[in-house]
CSV table of C-alpha atoms in Angstrom, one decimal:
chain,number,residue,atom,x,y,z
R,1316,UNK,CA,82.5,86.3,112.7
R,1317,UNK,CA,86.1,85.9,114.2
R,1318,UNK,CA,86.8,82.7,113.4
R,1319,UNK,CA,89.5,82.9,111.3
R,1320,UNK,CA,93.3,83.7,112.9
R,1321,UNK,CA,95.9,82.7,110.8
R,1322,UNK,CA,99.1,84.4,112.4
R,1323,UNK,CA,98.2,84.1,116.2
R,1324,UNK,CA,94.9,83.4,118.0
R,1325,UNK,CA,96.3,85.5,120.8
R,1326,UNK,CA,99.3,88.6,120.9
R,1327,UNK,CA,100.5,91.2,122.9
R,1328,UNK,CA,100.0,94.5,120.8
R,1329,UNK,CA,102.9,97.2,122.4
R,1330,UNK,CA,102.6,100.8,122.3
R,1331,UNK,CA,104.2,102.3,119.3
R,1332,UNK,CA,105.5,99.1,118.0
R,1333,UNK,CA,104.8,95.7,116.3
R,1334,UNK,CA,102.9,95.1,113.0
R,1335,UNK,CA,99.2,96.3,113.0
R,1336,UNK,CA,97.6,92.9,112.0
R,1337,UNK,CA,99.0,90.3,114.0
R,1338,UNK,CA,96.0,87.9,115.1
R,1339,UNK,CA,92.5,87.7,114.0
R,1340,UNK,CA,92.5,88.0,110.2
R,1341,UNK,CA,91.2,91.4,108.5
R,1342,UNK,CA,91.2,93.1,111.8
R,1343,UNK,CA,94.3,95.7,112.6
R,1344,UNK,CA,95.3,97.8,115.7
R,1345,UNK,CA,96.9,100.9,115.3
R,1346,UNK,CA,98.4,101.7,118.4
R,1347,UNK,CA,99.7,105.0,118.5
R,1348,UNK,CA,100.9,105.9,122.2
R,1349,UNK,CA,103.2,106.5,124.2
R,1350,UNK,CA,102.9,103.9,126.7
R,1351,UNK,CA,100.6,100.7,127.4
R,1352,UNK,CA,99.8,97.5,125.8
R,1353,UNK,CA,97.2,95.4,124.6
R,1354,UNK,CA,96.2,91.8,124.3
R,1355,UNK,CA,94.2,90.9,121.2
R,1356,UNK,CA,92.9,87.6,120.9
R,1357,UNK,CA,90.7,85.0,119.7
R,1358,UNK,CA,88.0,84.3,122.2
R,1359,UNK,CA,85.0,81.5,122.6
R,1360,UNK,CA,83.2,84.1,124.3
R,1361,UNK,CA,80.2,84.7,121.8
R,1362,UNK,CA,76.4,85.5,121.7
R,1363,UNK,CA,74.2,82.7,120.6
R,1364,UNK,CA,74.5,81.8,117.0
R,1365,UNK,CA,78.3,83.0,117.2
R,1366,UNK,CA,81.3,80.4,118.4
R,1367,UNK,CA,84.1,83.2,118.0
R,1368,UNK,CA,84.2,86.6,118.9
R,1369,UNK,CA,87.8,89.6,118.7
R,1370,UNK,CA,89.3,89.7,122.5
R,1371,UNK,CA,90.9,92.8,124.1
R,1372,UNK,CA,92.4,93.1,127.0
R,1373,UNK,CA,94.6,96.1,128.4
R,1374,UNK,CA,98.0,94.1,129.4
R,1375,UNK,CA,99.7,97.2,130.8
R,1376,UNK,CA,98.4,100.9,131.7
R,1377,UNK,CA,98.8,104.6,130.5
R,1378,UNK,CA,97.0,107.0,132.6
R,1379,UNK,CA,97.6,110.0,130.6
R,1380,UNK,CA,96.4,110.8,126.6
R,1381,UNK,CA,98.4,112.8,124.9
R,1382,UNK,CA,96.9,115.3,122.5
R,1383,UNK,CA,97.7,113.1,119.4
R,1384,UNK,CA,97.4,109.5,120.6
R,1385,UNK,CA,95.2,107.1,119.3
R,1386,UNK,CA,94.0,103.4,119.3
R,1387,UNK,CA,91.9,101.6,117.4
R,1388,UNK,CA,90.7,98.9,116.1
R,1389,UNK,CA,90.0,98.6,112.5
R,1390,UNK,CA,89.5,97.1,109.1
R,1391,UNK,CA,90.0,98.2,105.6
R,1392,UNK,CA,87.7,96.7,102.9
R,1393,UNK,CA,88.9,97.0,98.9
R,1394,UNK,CA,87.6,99.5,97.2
R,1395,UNK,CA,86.7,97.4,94.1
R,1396,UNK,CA,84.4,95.4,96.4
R,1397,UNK,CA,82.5,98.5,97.2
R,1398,UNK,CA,81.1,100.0,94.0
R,1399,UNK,CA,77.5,99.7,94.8
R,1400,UNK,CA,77.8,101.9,97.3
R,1401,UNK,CA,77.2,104.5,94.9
R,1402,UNK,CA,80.0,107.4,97.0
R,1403,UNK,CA,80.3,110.4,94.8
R,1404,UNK,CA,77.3,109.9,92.4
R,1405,UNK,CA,73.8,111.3,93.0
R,1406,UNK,CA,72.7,107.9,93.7
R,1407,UNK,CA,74.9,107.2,96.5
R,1408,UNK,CA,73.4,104.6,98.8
R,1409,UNK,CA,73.0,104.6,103.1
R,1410,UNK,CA,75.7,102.4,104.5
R,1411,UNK,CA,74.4,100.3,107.8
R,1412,UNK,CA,77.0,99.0,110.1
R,1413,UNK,CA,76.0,96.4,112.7
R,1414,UNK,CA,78.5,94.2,115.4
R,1415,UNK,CA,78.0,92.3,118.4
R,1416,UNK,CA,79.5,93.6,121.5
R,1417,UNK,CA,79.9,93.0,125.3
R,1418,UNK,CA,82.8,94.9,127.4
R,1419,UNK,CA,84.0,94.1,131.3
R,1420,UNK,CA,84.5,97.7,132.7
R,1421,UNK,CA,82.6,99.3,129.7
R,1422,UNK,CA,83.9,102.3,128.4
R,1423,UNK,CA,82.7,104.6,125.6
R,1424,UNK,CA,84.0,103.9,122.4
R,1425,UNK,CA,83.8,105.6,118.9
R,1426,UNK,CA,82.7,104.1,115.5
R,1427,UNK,CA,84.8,105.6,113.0
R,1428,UNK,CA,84.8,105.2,109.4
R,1429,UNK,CA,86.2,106.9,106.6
R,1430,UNK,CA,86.6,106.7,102.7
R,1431,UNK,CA,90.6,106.9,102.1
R,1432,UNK,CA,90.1,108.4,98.6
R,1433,UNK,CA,88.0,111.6,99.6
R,1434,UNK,CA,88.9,114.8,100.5
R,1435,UNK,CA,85.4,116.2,101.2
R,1436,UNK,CA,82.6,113.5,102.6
R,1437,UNK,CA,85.3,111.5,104.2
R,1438,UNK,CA,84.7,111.1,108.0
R,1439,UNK,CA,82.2,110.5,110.1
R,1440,UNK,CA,82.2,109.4,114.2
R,1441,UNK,CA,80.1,108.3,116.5
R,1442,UNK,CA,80.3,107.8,120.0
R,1443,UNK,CA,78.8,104.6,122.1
R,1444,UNK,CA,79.0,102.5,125.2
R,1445,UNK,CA,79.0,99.0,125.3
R,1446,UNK,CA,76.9,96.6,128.4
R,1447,UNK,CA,78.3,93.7,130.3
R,1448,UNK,CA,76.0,91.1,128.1
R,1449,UNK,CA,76.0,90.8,124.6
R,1450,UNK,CA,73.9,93.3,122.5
R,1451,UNK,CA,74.1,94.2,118.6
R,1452,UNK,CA,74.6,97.5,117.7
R,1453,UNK,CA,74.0,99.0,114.6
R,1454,UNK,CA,74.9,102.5,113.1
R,1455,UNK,CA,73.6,104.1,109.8
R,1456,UNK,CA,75.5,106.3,107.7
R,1457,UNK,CA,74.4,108.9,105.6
R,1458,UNK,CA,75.0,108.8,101.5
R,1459,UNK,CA,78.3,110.5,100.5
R,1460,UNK,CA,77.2,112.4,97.1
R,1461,UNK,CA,80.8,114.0,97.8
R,1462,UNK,CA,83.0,111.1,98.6
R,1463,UNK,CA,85.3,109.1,96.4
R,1464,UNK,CA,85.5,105.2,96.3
R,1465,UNK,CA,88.4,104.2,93.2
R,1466,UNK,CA,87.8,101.7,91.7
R,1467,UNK,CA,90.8,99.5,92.3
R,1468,UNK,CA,92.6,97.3,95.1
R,1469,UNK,CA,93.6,99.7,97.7
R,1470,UNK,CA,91.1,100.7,101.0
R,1471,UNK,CA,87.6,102.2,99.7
R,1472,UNK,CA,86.5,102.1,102.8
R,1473,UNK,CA,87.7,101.7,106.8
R,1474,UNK,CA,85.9,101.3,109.5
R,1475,UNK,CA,86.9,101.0,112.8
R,1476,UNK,CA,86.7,101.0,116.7
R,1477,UNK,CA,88.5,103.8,118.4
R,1478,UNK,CA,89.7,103.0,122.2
R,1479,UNK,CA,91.9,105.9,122.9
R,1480,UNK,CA,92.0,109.2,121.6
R,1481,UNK,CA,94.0,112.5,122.1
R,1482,UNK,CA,92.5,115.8,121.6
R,1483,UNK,CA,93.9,116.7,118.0
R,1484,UNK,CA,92.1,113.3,116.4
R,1485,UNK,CA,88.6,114.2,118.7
R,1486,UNK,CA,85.7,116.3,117.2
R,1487,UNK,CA,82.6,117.8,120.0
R,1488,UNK,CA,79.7,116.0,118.8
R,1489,UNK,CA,78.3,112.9,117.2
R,1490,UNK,CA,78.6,112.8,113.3
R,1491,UNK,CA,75.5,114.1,111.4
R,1492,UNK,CA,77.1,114.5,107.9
R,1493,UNK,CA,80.5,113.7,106.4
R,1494,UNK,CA,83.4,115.7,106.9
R,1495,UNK,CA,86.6,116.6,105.3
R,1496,UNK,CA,88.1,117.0,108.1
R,1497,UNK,CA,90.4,113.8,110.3
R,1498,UNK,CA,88.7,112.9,113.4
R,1499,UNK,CA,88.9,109.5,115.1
R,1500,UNK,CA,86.8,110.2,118.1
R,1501,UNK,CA,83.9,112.0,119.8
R,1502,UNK,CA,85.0,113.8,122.9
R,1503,UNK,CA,83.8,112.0,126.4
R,1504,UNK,CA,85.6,108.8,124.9
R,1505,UNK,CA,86.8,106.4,127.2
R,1506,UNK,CA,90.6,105.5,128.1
R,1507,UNK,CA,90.4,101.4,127.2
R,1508,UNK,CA,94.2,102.1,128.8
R,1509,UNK,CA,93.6,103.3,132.4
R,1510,UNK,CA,93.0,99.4,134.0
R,1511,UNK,CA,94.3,95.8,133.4
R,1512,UNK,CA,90.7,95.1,134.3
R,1513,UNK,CA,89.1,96.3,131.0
R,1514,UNK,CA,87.9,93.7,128.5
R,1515,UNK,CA,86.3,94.2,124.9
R,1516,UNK,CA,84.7,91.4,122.9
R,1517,UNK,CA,83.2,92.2,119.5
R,1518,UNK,CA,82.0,89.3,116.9
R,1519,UNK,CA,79.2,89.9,114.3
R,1520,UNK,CA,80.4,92.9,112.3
R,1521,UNK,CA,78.2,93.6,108.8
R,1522,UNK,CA,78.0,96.4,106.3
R,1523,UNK,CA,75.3,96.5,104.3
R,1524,UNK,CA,73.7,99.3,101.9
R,1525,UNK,CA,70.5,100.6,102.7
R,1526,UNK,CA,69.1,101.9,106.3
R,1527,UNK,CA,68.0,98.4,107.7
R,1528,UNK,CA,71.0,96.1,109.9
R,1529,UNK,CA,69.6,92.2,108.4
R,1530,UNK,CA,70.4,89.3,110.7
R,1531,UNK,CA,74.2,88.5,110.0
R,1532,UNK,CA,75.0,86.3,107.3
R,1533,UNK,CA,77.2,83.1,107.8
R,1534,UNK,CA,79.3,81.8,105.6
R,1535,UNK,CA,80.8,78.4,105.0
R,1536,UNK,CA,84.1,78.1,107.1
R,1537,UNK,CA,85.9,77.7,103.9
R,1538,UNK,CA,84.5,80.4,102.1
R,1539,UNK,CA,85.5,82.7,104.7
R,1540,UNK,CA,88.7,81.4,105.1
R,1541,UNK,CA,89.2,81.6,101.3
R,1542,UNK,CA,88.2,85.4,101.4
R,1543,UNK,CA,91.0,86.4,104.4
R,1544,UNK,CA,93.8,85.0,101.9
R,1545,UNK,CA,92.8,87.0,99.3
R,1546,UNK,CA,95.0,89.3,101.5
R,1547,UNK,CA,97.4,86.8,103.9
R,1548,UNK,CA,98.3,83.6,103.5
R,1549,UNK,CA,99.9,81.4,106.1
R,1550,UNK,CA,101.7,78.5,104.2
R,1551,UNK,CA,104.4,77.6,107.5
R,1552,UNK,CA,103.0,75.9,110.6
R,1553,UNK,CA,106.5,75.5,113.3
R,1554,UNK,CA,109.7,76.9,113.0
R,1555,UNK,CA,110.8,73.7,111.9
R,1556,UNK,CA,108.6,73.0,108.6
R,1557,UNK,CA,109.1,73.5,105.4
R,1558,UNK,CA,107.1,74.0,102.5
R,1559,UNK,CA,107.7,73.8,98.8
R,1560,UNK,CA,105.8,75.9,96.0
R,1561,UNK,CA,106.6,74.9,92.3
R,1562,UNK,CA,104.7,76.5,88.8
R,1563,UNK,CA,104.9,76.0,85.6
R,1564,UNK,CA,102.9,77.4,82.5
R,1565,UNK,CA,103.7,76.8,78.8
């Protein structure tokens, strides 16, 4: 639900530079062009039963896609976290993805996900457009009888928002299966790059097995925050603090 930004609730995201995770916690942009930037932030813009939602903002242009450029915005979840899923048995399970969304100068974007540990059912895209009001979306994925989910704490499973994508990383059509083969985008995309005017706010964003999107479920502020430092933990404040960590164990 966005409310937890440990590093920065707002930074400039360059073209081909900077860390990928740099404000809200979890969420990453890979930013792989030539030119442009991108403000991601932490915004109070939110639907009703929401007070946070993800920001972007294009800070500076790039006109032209090359055939390997791409943006997106996306999250990896542990694979140890996603054994019910079933990937790669005969009783692999439906995956349903659901996320709040409103854009200014909407442009079509692609959901892509993928399993990092497959070679065969591994991708899958789909194209949509955002309104100008908040709406949930939700997307339902197919088992993967031919995927792979390890069982241990690197990425099972990534999905994503794609803003920006050249013609090597674009497939023709809207995923109907799994496929071995890297794609990050549907063709007819949109370029989130051509105007400072163009605005993205997402907030809401579930997985859940089965083929039904259930209302979202809230947590406790601390249990959320508690579940972003199992992977990043801010311990300074200023430049000027300091902070002390002793153990001991006998």
């Amino acid at each position: 639900n966005m409310q937890i930004a440990q590093r920065s609730t707002s930074v400039i995201r360059h073209a081909n530079g900077d860390p990928q995770y740099q404000s809200i916690d979890r969420w990453g942009l890979w930013m792989a062009a030539t030119n442009g930037a991108i403000n991601i932030s932490q915004s109070t813009e939110s639907p009703n039963g929401f007070s946070n939602s993800l920001k972007l903002q294009c800070q500076s242009t790039d006109s032209s896609i090359a055939a390997g450029d791409l943006i997106k915005l996306g999250q990896g979840i542990e694979a140890q976290s996603l054994q019910d899923l079933g990937v790669g048995t005969s009783d692999a399970k439906q995956i349903t993805i659901s996320w709040y969304m409103k854009a200014v100068n909407p442009k079509t974007l692609t959901l892509n996900c993928y399993f990092p540990d497959a070679t065969n059912d591994k991708w899958f895209n789909k194209n949509f457009t955002p309104t100008t009001s908040w709406a949930r979306y939700s997307v339902t994925l197919p088992a993967s009888t031919g995927g792979v989910i390890n069982n241990d704490n690197g990425n099972g499973f990534v999905l994503g928002f794609t803003l920006f994508c050249g013609t090597t990383y674009s497939q023709s059509s809207d995923s109907t299966a799994w496929s071995a083969t890297e794609k990050y985008a549907v063709s007819g995309i949109g370029n989130f790059l051509d105007s400072t005017s163009n605005i993205l706010y997402i907030t809401g964003v579930q997985l859940e097995v089965g083929d039904v999107a259930t209302d979202f479920e809230h947590r406790a502020y601390g249990d959320e925050l508690a579940r972003c430092q199992r992977y990043f933990f801010s311990i300074f404040g200023d430049d000027s603090d300091y902070a002390g960590i002793m153990g001991y164990a006998n």
